[in-house]
């Protein structure tokens, strides 16, 4: 009897399961862009009772549903959400395609950098700005740093980026802003600095800028923010673009500066990018060339770079892709470091400070990405970064970096939850080039490593409120120096108060470990030493912000206004300092630069940004990127004793402090006011372009207030050694007077005009520094006077 009952129960269960299975049908289809027809990958398809899936690389989805009538929701970042009612027939396949309408609001721009997953710009919990492709092209920028100068709150000095005054001037080492290219850090093994000329500007799709501490997600160098450069993949149709340009530099107003006679400094170059799909293969190739004869005597260079992107999406494994990105760069030229004095010697180098160099860089970035139907996302990326730096001073370096990261993401679309976690690390090896002895290297022979784990969750409540929380734990080593390996946290929220009104607040911690170069660099330029500091300690910090982003619509012109108040605080801050860090027996009594811990600092401020695009009067395309940033950067140890150390680990001598007592931040400063060195309190930026029939007219304005504080020795009329012996220095003569003449700050005005010969051919004329202002980017280094560029672009 028991056997009969068991058999009957099994039969009933099998019948029930079979009936349930038979009642299911299959919903399939494709999600494409309504305008371009391009497939939309990884879009969310939500069905009843928590069922759902995502589209694959080709925009295709498949979903099993019970027989009956259901509401199906289609959504993706940057597209207007839509829903359809579909009827599922048991055992049959139902096709439901969807053509997504792109969000016309600028707030719908898709970004990744804020939380390591795609979301709309308006929903970010931190301030994120986006620089689009048009602005990059219009600026005629060979290197990305020139284009980045247009972003409000971002300044670039000697190649080092700082956001909202988070950094001062650091010559060639260390960065508080992490620069990523396609989510992979672009920092060198020795100096951890950014090589802007290595970025394939010609293939950049957009640039995303995070303002504020982002170490919880991105690690040490993200203490002040993140710049993520996103390069393009091919679409359905092949695409090729060629840009060629040439130009010259005009004489400055000060005729005594001119050293070139009638042979005007010239520059020119070009680039090409080609993107193509071959079945399941995606292929991108780009190359560029630039040659410049600088307005600074002896400062010319030639640069060549090329890159290849290759990706395969096998049909047999939906959601899988793998490939490799290759980049190579070669540059030769000479570097101008300091002028030979003001007036007639302003564009001439201090004797012995010009160095000829040759640089070769190469990266190979393999990757594997897999997205399953349950919206689990797995991503494995790696990088090999090899560089060879040589110069005519007999010093150079051969840095190599091995980087890897595994990342897991899961989106729970029905409950508004996103989870990101991962593990990352690198190994850096730096040695003299060609097996040369250590004393012929800029930094000697050293190695370093890092390992980190991180996680972040973002949850949406009531479809209006987004809360995010993240944590990162990492460990650093350089030779025998190790970090404290403390965790860092971030938290933030975003509330959609109205259809186009988003209020946000965030707080995040940061941490930065010294670089190999900051600890061990040992060289000199024209007798001015750049000294090591093996005892340099890590710096920590945090940033907080509250802001509101308001969408704006004027006819067909759409944009947003963003207002933010912020505070950044750094403990044990590292700063590039000018003083007597070498022995008295060295050249110039040991005078030079060194990275030093200068105590605790705080930067408070506010920022107003306006970004928009569209048509005015229904026929004139107008694009605007504008902003005003105010900062109040202060030392919290202005009159406190600082433990500045020389190359041997002993106390350093600072000229003014040697008269007044122990070194203090005030003692190393040119200003009597408490303000951090090499910062601008006020910056104003505007880039606008309007189209009139076949013509385009653009203007770019950048204003920076007076740099109130620099290192004291730059503006002192003498240098004091241990016995108070005076030593005249030609390199610094006139600096004080030059600064006094420019106390109102500087205004840089650029104008441009373009004519569209056809939809595929454009001719442009660009005039930079229209007012022909003589501006000092940093002490003893003057920027380019008025210059002209003629550019032609072709698309086919």
GROMACS .gro file of N, CA, C and O in nm, residues 112-114 116 177-187 194 196 199 206-208 210 217-218 222 225-231 383 403 405:
model
  140
  112UNK      N    1   2.993   5.610  -1.536
  112UNK     CA    2   3.034   5.487  -1.469
  112UNK      C    3   3.120   5.516  -1.347
  112UNK      O    4   3.114   5.447  -1.246
  113UNK      N    5   3.200   5.622  -1.354
  113UNK     CA    6   3.308   5.642  -1.259
  113UNK      C    7   3.261   5.665  -1.116
  113UNK      O    8   3.330   5.629  -1.021
  114UNK      N    9   3.141   5.722  -1.095
  114UNK     CA   10   3.098   5.752  -0.959
  114UNK      C   11   3.083   5.632  -0.870
  114UNK      O   12   3.110   5.638  -0.750
  116UNK      N   13   3.135   5.280  -1.018
  116UNK     CA   14   3.185   5.164  -1.093
  116UNK      C   15   3.075   5.087  -1.165
  116UNK      O   16   3.095   4.975  -1.208
  177UNK      N   17   4.494   6.296  -0.783
  177UNK     CA   18   4.384   6.269  -0.874
  177UNK      C   19   4.419   6.146  -0.956
  177UNK      O   20   4.519   6.143  -1.027
  178UNK      N   21   4.337   6.043  -0.944
  178UNK     CA   22   4.361   5.919  -1.017
  178UNK      C   23   4.302   5.932  -1.158
  178UNK      O   24   4.183   5.959  -1.174
  179UNK      N   25   4.385   5.913  -1.259
  179UNK     CA   26   4.340   5.916  -1.398
  179UNK      C   27   4.327   5.773  -1.448
  179UNK      O   28   4.421   5.693  -1.440
  180UNK      N   29   4.208   5.740  -1.497
  180UNK     CA   30   4.179   5.609  -1.552
  180UNK      C   31   4.155   5.621  -1.702
  180UNK      O   32   4.102   5.721  -1.749
  181UNK      N   33   4.195   5.519  -1.775
  181UNK     CA   34   4.155   5.506  -1.915
  181UNK      C   35   4.080   5.374  -1.926
  181UNK      O   36   4.138   5.267  -1.905
  182UNK      N   37   3.951   5.382  -1.953
  182UNK     CA   38   3.865   5.264  -1.958
  182UNK      C   39   3.875   5.185  -1.828
  182UNK      O   40   3.893   5.062  -1.828
  183UNK      N   41   3.870   5.257  -1.716
  183UNK     CA   42   3.866   5.199  -1.581
  183UNK      C   43   3.998   5.143  -1.532
  183UNK      O   44   4.004   5.084  -1.423
  184UNK      N   45   4.107   5.158  -1.607
  184UNK     CA   46   4.238   5.109  -1.564
  184UNK      C   47   4.327   5.228  -1.529
  184UNK      O   48   4.341   5.321  -1.609
  185UNK      N   49   4.390   5.230  -1.411
  185UNK     CA   50   4.474   5.344  -1.371
  185UNK      C   51   4.589   5.367  -1.468
  185UNK      O   52   4.657   5.273  -1.510
  186UNK      N   53   4.610   5.496  -1.504
  186UNK     CA   54   4.719   5.533  -1.594
  186UNK      C   55   4.828   5.603  -1.514
  186UNK      O   56   4.859   5.719  -1.534
  187UNK      N   57   4.885   5.532  -1.418
  187UNK     CA   58   4.990   5.586  -1.335
  187UNK      C   59   5.117   5.504  -1.353
  187UNK      O   60   5.113   5.382  -1.362
  194UNK      N   61   5.072   6.122  -1.410
  194UNK     CA   62   4.986   6.101  -1.525
  194UNK      C   63   5.060   6.142  -1.652
  194UNK      O   64   5.112   6.253  -1.661
  196UNK      N   65   4.970   6.243  -1.980
  196UNK     CA   66   4.856   6.284  -2.062
  196UNK      C   67   4.878   6.255  -2.210
  196UNK      O   68   4.784   6.221  -2.282
  199UNK      N   69   4.749   5.921  -2.364
  199UNK     CA   70   4.606   5.893  -2.382
  199UNK      C   71   4.567   5.914  -2.528
  199UNK      O   72   4.597   6.019  -2.586
  206UNK      N   73   3.410   6.018  -2.405
  206UNK     CA   74   3.376   6.118  -2.306
  206UNK      C   75   3.472   6.104  -2.188
  206UNK      O   76   3.540   6.002  -2.172
  207UNK      N   77   3.476   6.209  -2.105
  207UNK     CA   78   3.561   6.208  -1.986
  207UNK      C   79   3.472   6.238  -1.866
  207UNK      O   80   3.394   6.334  -1.866
  208UNK      N   81   3.483   6.155  -1.762
  208UNK     CA   82   3.403   6.169  -1.641
  208UNK      C   83   3.494   6.211  -1.526
  208UNK      O   84   3.600   6.150  -1.505
  210UNK      N   85   3.519   6.288  -1.118
  210UNK     CA   86   3.464   6.282  -0.981
  210UNK      C   87   3.541   6.382  -0.895
  210UNK      O   88   3.664   6.380  -0.892
  217UNK      N   89   3.674   5.346  -0.341
  217UNK     CA   90   3.655   5.264  -0.460
  217UNK      C   91   3.782   5.248  -0.541
  217UNK      O   92   3.807   5.143  -0.600
  218UNK      N   93   3.864   5.353  -0.546
  218UNK     CA   94   3.974   5.355  -0.644
  218UNK      C   95   4.113   5.355  -0.584
  218UNK      O   96   4.211   5.344  -0.658
  222UNK      N   97   4.340   5.841  -0.554
  222UNK     CA   98   4.210   5.905  -0.572
  222UNK      C   99   4.173   5.992  -0.453
  222UNK      O  100   4.056   6.022  -0.431
  225UNK      N  101   4.019   6.296  -0.608
  225UNK     CA  102   3.918   6.277  -0.712
  225UNK      C  103   3.965   6.180  -0.818
  225UNK      O  104   4.074   6.122  -0.810
  226UNK      N  105   3.882   6.162  -0.920
  226UNK     CA  106   3.907   6.065  -1.027
  226UNK      C  107   3.871   6.128  -1.162
  226UNK      O  108   3.770   6.198  -1.173
  227UNK      N  109   3.955   6.103  -1.261
  227UNK     CA  110   3.925   6.139  -1.400
  227UNK      C  111   3.925   6.010  -1.481
  227UNK      O  112   4.028   5.943  -1.491
  228UNK      N  113   3.808   5.974  -1.534
  228UNK     CA  114   3.795   5.850  -1.611
  228UNK      C  115   3.777   5.884  -1.759
  228UNK      O  116   3.678   5.946  -1.797
  229UNK      N  117   3.875   5.845  -1.840
  229UNK     CA  118   3.870   5.868  -1.984
  229UNK      C  119   3.811   5.744  -2.050
  229UNK      O  120   3.867   5.635  -2.040
  230UNK      N  121   3.698   5.761  -2.118
  230UNK     CA  122   3.628   5.650  -2.181
  230UNK      C  123   3.653   5.654  -2.331
  230UNK      O  124   3.619   5.753  -2.398
  231UNK      N  125   3.715   5.551  -2.385
  231UNK     CA  126   3.740   5.546  -2.529
  231UNK      C  127   3.628   5.468  -2.599
  231UNK      O  128   3.555   5.391  -2.537
  383UNK      N  129   4.705   4.478  -1.673
  383UNK     CA  130   4.788   4.573  -1.747
  383UNK      C  131   4.935   4.542  -1.727
  383UNK      O  132   4.979   4.511  -1.615
  403UNK      N  133   4.958   4.519  -1.329
  403UNK     CA  134   4.835   4.553  -1.258
  403UNK      C  135   4.726   4.452  -1.291
  403UNK      O  136   4.717   4.402  -1.405
  405UNK      N  137   4.292   4.340  -1.177
  405UNK     CA  138   4.172   4.364  -1.096
  405UNK      C  139   4.062   4.266  -1.137
  405UNK      O  140   4.039   4.244  -1.257
   0.00000   0.00000   0.00000
